[in-house]
Coordinates of C-alpha atoms and ligand atoms in Angstrom, one line a residue:
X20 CA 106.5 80.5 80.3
X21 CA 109.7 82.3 79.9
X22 CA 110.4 84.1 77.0
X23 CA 113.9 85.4 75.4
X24 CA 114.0 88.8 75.1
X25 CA 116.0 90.7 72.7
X26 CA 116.4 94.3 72.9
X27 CA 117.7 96.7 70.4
X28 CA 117.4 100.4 69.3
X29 CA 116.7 102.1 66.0
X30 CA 115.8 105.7 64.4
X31 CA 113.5 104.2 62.3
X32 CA 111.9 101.0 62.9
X33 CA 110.1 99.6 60.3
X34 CA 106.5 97.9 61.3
X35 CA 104.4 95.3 59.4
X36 CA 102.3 93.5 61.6
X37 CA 103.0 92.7 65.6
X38 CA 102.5 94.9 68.3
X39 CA 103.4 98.3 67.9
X40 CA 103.3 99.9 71.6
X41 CA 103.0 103.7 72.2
X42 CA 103.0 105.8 75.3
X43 CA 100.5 108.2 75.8
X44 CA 100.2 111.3 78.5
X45 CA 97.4 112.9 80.4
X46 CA 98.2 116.3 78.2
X47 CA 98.4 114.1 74.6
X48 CA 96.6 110.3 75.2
X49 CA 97.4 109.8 71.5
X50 CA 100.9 110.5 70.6
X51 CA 101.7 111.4 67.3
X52 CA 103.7 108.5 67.2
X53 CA 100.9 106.5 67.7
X54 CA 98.8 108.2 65.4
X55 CA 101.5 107.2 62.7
X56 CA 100.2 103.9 63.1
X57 CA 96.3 105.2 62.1
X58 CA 96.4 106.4 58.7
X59 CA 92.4 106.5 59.0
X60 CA 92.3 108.5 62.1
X61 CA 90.1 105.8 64.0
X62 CA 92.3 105.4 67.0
X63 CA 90.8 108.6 68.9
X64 CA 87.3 106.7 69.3
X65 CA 89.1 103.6 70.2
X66 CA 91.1 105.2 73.0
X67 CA 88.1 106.8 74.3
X68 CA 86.0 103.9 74.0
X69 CA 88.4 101.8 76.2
X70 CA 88.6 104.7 78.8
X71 CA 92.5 105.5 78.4
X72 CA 92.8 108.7 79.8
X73 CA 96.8 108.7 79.5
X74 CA 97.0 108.0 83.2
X75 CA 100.1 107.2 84.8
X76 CA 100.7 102.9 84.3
X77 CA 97.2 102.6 82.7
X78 CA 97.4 100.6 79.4
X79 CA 94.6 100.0 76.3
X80 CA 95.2 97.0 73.9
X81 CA 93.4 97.9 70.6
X82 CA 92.8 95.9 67.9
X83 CA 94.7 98.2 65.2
X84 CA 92.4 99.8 62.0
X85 CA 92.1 97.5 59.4
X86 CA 94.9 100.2 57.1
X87 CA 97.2 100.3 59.8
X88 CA 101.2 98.9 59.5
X89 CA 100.7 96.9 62.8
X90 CA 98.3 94.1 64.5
X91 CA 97.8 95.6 67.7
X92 CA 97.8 99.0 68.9
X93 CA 98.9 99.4 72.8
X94 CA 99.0 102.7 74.6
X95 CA 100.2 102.7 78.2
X96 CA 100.1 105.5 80.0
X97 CA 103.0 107.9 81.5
X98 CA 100.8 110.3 83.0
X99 CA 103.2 113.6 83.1
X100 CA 106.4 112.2 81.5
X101 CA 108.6 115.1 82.3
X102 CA 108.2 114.2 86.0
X103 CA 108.8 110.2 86.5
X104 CA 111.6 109.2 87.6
X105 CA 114.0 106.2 86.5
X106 CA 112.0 103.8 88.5
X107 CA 108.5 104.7 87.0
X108 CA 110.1 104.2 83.4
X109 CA 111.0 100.8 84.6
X110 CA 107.4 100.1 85.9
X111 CA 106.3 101.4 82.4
X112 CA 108.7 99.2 80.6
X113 CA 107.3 96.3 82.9
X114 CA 103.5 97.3 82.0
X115 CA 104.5 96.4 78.4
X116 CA 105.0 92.9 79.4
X117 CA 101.4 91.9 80.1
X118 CA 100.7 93.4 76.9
X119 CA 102.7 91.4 74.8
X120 CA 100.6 87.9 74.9
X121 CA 100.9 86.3 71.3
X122 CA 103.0 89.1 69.6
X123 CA 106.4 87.8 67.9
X124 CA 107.7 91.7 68.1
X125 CA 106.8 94.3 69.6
X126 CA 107.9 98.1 68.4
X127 CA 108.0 101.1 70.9
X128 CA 107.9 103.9 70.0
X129 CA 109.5 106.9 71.4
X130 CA 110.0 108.9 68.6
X131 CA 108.2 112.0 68.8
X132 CA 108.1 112.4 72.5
X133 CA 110.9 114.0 73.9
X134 CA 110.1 113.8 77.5
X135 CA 111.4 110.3 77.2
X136 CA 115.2 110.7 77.4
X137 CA 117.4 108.3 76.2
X138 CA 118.2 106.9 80.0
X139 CA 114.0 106.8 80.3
X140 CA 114.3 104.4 77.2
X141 CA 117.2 102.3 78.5
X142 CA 115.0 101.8 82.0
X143 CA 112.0 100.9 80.2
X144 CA 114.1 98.4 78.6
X145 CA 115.3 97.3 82.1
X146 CA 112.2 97.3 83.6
X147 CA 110.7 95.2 80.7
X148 CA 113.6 92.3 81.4
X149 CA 112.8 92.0 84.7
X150 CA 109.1 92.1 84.5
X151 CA 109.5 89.2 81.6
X152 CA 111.7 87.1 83.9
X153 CA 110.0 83.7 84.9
X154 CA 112.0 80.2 86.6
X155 CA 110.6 77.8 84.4
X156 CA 113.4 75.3 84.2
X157 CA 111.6 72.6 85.7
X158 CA 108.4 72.2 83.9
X159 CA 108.1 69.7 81.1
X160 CA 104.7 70.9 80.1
X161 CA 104.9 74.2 77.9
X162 CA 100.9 74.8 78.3
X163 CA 99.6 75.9 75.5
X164 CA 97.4 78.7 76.8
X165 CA 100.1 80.2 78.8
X166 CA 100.0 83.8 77.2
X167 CA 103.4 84.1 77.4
X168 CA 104.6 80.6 75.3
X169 CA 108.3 80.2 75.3
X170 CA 110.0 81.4 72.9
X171 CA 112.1 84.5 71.5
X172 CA 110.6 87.8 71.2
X173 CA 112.4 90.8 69.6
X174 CA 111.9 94.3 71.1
X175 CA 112.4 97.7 69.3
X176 CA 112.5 100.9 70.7
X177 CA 112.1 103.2 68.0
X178 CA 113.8 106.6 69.8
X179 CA 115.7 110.1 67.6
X180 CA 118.6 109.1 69.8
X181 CA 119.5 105.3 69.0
X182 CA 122.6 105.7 69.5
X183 CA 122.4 107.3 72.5
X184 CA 119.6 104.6 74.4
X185 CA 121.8 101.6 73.2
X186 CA 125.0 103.5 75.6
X187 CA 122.3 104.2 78.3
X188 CA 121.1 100.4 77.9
X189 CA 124.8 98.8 78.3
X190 CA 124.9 99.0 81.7
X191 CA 121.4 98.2 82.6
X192 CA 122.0 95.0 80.5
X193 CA 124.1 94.3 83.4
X194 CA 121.6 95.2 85.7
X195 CA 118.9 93.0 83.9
X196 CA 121.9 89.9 84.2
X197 CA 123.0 90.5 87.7
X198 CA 119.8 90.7 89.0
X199 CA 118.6 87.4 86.9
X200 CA 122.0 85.8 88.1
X201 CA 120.4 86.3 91.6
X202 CA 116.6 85.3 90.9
X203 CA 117.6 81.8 89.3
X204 CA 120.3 81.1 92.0
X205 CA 117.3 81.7 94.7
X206 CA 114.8 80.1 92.7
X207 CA 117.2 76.7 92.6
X208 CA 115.8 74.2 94.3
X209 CA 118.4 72.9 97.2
X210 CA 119.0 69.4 96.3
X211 CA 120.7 70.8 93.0
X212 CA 122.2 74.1 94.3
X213 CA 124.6 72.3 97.4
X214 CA 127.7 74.7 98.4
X215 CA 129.6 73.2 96.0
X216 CA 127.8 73.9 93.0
X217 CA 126.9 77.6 94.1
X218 CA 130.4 77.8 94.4
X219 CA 131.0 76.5 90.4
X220 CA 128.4 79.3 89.8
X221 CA 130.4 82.0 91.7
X222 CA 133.4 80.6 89.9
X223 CA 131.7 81.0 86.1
X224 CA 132.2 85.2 87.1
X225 CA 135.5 84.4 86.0
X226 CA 134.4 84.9 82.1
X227 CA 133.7 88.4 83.1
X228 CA 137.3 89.1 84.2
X229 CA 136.5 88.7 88.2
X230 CA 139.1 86.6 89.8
X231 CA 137.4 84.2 92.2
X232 CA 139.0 81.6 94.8
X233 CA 136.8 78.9 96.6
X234 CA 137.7 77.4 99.9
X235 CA 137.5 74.0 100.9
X236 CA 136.1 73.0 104.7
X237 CA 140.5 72.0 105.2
X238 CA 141.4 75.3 104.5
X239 CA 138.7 77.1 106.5
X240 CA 139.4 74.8 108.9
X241 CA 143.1 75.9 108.8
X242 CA 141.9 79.2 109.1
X243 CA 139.6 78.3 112.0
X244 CA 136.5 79.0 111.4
X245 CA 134.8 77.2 114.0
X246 CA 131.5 79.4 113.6
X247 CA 130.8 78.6 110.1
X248 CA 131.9 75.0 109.9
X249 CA 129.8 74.2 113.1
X250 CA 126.9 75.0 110.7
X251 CA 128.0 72.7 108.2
X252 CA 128.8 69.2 110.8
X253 CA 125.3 67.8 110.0
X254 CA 125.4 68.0 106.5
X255 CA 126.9 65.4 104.1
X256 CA 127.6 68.1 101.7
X257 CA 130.7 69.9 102.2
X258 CA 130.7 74.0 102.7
X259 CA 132.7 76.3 100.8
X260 CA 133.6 80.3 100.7
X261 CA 133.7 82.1 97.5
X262 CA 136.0 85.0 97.6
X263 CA 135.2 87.3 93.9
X264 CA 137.7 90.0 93.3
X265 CA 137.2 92.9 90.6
X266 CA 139.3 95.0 90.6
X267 CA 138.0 97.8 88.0
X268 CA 139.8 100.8 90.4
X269 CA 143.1 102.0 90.8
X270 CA 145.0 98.9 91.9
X271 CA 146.4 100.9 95.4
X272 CA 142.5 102.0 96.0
X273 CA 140.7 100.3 99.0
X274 CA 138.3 98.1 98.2
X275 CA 134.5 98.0 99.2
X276 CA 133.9 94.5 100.4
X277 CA 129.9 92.2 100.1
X278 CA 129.5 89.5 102.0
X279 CA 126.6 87.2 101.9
X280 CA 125.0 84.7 104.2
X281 CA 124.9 81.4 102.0
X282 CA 122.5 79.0 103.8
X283 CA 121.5 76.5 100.4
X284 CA 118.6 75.0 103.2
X285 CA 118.3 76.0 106.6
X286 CA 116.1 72.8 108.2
X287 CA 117.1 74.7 111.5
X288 CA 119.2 71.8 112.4
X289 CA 118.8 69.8 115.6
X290 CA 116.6 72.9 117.0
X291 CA 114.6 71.7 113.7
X292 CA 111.7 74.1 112.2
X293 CA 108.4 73.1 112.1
X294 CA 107.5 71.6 108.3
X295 CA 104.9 74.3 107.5
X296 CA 106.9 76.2 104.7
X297 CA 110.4 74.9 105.5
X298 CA 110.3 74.5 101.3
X299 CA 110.8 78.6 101.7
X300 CA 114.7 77.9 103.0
X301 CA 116.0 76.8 99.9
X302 CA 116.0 81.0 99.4
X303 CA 118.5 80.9 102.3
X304 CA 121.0 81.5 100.4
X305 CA 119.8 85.2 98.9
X306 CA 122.3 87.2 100.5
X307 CA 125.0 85.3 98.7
X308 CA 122.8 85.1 95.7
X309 CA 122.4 89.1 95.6
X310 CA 126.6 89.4 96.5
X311 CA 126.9 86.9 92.9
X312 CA 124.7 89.2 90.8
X313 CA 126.1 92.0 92.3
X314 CA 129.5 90.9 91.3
X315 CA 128.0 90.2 87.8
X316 CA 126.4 93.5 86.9
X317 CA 129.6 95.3 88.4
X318 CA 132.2 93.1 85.9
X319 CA 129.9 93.4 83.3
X320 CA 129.2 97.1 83.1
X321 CA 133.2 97.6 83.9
X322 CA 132.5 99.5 87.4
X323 CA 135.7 101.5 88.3
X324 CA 135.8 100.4 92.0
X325 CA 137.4 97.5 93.7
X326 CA 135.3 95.4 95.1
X327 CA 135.4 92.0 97.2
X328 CA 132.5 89.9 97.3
X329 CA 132.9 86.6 99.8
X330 CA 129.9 84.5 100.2
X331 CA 129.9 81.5 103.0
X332 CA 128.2 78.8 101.7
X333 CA 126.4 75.7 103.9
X334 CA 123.5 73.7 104.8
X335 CA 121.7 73.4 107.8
X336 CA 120.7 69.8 108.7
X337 CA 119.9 67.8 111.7
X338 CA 122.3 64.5 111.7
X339 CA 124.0 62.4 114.2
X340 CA 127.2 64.5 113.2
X341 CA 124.8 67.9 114.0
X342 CA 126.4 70.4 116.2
X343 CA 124.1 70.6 119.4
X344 CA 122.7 73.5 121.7
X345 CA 125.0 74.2 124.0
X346 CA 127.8 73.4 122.1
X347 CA 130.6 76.2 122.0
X348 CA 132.5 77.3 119.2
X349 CA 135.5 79.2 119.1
X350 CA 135.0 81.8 116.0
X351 CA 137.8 82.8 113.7
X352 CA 138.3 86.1 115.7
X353 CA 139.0 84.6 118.9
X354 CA 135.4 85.1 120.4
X355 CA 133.7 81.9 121.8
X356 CA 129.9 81.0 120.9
X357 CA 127.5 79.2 123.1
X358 CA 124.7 77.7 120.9
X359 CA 121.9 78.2 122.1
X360 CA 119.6 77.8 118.5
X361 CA 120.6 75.8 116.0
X362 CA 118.0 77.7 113.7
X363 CA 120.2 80.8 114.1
X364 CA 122.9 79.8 112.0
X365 CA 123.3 82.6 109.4
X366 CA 124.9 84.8 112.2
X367 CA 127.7 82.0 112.9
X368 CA 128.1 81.7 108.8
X369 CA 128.9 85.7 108.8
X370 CA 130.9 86.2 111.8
X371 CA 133.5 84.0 110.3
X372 CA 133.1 85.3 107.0
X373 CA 133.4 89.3 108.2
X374 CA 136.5 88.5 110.4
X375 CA 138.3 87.3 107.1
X376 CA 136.9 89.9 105.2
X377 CA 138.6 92.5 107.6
X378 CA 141.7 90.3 108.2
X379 CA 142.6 89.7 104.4
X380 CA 141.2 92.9 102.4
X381 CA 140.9 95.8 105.1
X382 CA 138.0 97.1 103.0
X383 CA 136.7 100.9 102.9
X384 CA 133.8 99.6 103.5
X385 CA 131.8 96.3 104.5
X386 CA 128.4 95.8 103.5
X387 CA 127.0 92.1 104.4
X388 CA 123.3 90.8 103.6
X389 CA 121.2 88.0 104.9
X390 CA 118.0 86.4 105.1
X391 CA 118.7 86.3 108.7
X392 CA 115.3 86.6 110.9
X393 CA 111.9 86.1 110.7
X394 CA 111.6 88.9 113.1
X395 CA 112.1 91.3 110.2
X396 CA 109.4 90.6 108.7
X397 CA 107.7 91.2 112.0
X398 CA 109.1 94.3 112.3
X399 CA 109.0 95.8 108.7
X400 CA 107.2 93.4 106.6
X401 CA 107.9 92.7 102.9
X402 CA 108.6 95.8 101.6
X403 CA 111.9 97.3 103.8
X404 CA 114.7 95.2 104.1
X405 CA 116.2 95.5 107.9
X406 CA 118.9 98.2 107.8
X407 CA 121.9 98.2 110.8
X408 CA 125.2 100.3 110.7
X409 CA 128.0 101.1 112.8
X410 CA 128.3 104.4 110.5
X411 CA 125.5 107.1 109.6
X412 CA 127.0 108.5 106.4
X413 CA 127.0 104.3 104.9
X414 CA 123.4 104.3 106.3
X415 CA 122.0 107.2 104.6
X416 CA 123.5 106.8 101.2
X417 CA 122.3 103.3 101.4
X418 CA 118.5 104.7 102.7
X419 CA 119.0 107.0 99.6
X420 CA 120.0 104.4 97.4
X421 CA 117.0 102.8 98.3
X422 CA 115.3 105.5 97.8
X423 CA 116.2 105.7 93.8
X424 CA 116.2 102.1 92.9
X425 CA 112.7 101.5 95.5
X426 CA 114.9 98.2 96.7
X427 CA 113.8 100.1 99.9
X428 CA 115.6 99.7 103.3
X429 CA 114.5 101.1 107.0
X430 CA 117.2 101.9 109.6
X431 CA 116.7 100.0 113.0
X432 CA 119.1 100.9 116.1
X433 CA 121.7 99.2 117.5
X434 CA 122.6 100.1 121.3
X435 CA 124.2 98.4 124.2
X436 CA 121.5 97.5 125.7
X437 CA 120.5 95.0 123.2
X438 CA 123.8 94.0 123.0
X439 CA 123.8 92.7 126.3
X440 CA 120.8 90.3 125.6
X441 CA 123.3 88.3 124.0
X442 CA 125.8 87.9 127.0
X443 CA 126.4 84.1 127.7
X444 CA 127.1 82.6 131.1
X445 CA 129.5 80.1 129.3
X446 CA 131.2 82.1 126.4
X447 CA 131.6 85.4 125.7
X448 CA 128.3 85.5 123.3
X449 CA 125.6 83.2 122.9
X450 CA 123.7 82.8 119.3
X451 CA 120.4 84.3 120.4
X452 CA 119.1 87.1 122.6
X453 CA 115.9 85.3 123.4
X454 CA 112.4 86.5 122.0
X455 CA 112.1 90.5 121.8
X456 CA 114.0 92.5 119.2
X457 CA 115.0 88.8 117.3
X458 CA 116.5 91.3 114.4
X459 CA 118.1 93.8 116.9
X460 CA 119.9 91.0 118.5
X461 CA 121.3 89.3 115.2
X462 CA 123.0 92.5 113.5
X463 CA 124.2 93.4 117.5
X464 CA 125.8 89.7 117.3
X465 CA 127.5 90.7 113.7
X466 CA 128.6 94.2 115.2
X467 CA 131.4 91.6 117.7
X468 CA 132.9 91.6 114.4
X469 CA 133.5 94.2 112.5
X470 CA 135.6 96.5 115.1
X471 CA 136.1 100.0 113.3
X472 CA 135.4 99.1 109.8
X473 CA 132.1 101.1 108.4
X474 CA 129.4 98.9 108.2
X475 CA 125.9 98.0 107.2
X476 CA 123.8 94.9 107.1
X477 CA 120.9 94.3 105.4
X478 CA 118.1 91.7 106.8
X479 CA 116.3 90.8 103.8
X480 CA 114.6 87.7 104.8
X481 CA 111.1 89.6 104.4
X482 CA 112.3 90.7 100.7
X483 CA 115.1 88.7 98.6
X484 CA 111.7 85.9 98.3
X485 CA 108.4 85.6 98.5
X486 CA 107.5 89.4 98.2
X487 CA 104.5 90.4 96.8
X488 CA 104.6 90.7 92.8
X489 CA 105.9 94.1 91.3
X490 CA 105.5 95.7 87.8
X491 CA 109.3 94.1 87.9
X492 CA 108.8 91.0 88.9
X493 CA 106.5 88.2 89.1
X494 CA 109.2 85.9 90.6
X495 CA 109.3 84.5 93.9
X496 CA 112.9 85.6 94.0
X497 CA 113.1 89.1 93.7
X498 CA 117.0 89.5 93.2
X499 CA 116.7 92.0 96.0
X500 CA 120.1 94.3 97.1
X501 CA 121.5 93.8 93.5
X502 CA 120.2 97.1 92.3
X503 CA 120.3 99.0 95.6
X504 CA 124.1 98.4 95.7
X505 CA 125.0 99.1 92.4
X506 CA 123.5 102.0 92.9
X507 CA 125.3 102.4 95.9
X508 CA 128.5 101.6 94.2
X509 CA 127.6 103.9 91.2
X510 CA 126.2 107.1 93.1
X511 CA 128.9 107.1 96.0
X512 CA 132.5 105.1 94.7
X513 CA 133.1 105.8 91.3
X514 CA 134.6 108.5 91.1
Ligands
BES608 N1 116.8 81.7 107.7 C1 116.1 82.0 108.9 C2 115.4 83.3 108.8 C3 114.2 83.4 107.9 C4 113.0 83.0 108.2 C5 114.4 83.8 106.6 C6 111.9 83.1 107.3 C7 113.4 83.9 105.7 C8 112.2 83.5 106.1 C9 117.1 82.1 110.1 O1 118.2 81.2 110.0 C10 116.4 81.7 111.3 O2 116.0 80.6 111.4 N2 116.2 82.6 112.2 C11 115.6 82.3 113.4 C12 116.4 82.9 114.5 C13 115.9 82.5 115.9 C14 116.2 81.0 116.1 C15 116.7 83.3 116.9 C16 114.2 83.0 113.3 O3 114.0 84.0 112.7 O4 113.2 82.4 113.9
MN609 MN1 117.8 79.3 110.7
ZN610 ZN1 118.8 80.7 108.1

């Protein structure tokens, strides 16, 4: 059961009862800090007896000595806090979560150490947000022996520097909202996320000063975008595209443009999948869900950058109005189609969506992500997303990017020799390349469109859902992309 977290920071926080947690080291298992909480000097035999060593992500839950301030005692373990980086503070902050069971608050404290750096605070704070995310919208029944009830908890971190951890938190507030923005919009079953009402979602950014437009199917048809409303004839729910401007950069100043594949469920259309998991394609949609909570955490943590985020938003049904294999679309850029595969619609969404990108914004950059082939996971599995670029410098700041937030991403090549697997006898492309290099064959199919602009795309059908649990998240949407662009954004554009 989902809980509401609220975090806050203080010099001196005052315990009586709870859960007081403490973080203990390979050097020091018990901190002074938590020995503040012993006045009787029994934790030592405690510790030992529950074998925490200090370890790196190790934890001991310990019923607290009768004189002390708090309930429960819990140590987790930072191993050698001078060396962990920002992504093992998260993991740390996340540990804390399966430590909280009944507890109404929970103090941390810091106070003592000072390996733990205001910024360490702030991303244990992150990583305890996202660890403590759960979708839970749907079920009536709050069980009772859930560990984790419902309800609000309040979370201190009791650090020398207050001040200074609650201006290192701001922005990873935005983090912990973009990337829950994402989750729940992944999570939402199809039947009540159509295109339209992912589009009144996009459209709610507006409260955080992002201008957003959406287009109806008349005006992309105006616009003819033959690719992406070809996807859309077999559904009775009309598509839209969300375009989200901030503009938090000088107002002349290029901006960096997101795009993101919007399928709400891919049934694969008249070449229909088999039923075996189709439930999983309600997560079609994560590219667009990442580009949303992407656009969130950048309004609300102020980013100086422009950015454009445009998301194409459809569903993928079989229906008597279905568009057909062999059927050949003309695509907003001129290029004709052959459908070959109805099931390989996310490429004929983006085209469309990448040619106005380029047409209306001429961005510095275009970045677009998808949950666009199986193959990826073939290729990768769950724990790189698919990485292609026109542009090395783009691809290694994103690789590094990955690197720092461990939303990790593995470069695959693009060459014209794969290109040519998509050649059609009819038009000048067909849809699919046949069956080898099913992820090589998609990005080379997005590459038709993007003439000179630098670009990436990111295949993250193997790791916006379904990914194996983290110390981050227990979700089966991960948010993936939202934190391995902002940290694109933050380490490369601003500035
Ligand atoms: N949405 C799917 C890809 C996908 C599969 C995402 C599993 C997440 C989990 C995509 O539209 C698709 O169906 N791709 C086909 C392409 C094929 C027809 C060339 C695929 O991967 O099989
Ligand atoms: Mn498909
Ligand atoms: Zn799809």
């Amino acid at each position: 059961m989902s809980m509401s977290i609220e975090i806050s920071f203080s010099k001196t926080a005052k315990v009586s009862g709870g859960l007081v947690v403490a973080l203990g080291s390979l050097a020091e298992p018990v901190s002074a800090s938590a020995r503040s909480m012993d006045p009787a000097g029994q934790l030592d035999k405690a510790v030992k007896v529950a074998g925490f060593t200090g370890k790196l992500f190790s934890t001991a839950d310990i019923i607290a000595p009768v004189d002390a301030p708090a309930d429960r005692i819990a140590l987790v373990g930072a191993g050698e806090p001078g060396k962990l980086t920002a992504h093992e503070w998260m993991r740390i902050g996340g540990k804390m979560v399966a430590l909280i069971r009944k507890a109404e608050k929970m103090v941390v404290l810091l106070g003592d150490d000072t390996a733990v750096s205001p910024e360490a605070a702030a991303d244990m704070a992150l990583g305890l947000l996202m660890r403590a995310y759960s979708f839970d919208l749907y079920k009536t029944k709050k069980s009772e022996d859930d560990e984790n009830g419902a309800r609000k908890l309040a979370v201190v971190f009791q650090h020398e520097d207050a001040a200074a951890c609650k201006k290192a938190f701001a922005s990873r507030q935005a983090v912990a909202d973009g990337v829950k923005l994402a989750r729940d919009l992944v999570n939402e079953p199809a039947n009540v996320l159509g295109p339209v009402e992912f589009a009144a979602r996009a459209k709610e950014l507006e409260a955080l000063g992002v201008e957003v437009e959406i287009l109806t199917e008349k005006e992309m048809k105006k616009l003819k975008m033959e690719a992406l409303l070809g996807v859309s004839l077999g559904s009775v729910r009309p598509p839209r595209l969300a375009i989200m401007k901030w503009q938090g950069g000088k107002p002349k100043d290029k901006p960096l443009a997101f795009v993101g594949k919007g399928v709400v469920f891919d049934t694969g259309g008249i070449s229909i999948k088999p039923a075996a998991g189709m439930e999983d394609m309600k997560g079609d949609m994560g590219g667009a869900a990442a580009v949303t909570g992407l656009m969130h955490t950048l309004a609300a943590r102020k980013a100086k950058v422009n950015v454009i985020g445009i998301i194409g938003l459809v569903e993928n049904m079989p229906d008597g109005a279905a568009q057909r294999p062999g059927d050949i679309v003309r695509s907003m850029s001129g290029q004709t189609i052959e459908i070959i595969n109805t099931d390989a619609e996310g490429r004929l969404v983006l085209c469309d969506a990448l040619t106005y990108c380029q047409d209306r914004f001429k961005p510095e950059i275009m970045i677009n992500l998808a949950t666009l082939t199986g193959a990826v996971m073939v290729a990768l599995g769950q724990h790189h997303a698919g990485l292609f670029s026109n542009d090395d410098k783009l691809s290694e700041a994103l690789s590094k990017a990955g690197e720092v937030t461990q939303e990790r991403v593995w470069r695959l090549p693009l060459d014209p020799a794969y290109d040519k697997m998509i050649d059609s006898k009819f038009a000048d492309m067909k849809n699919t390349g046949g069956r080898y290099a099913g992820s090589i064959t998609a990005a080379q199919f997005l590459k038709r469109f993007v003439g000179d602009t630098p670009w990436a795309h990111l295949d993250i059908a193997g790791t916006a859902m379904g990914s194996p649990s983290t110390d981050i998240n227990q979700s089966w949407a991960s948010g993936f992309g939202v934190r391995l662009l902002d940290e694109l954004v933050r380490a490369n554009y601003e500035g």
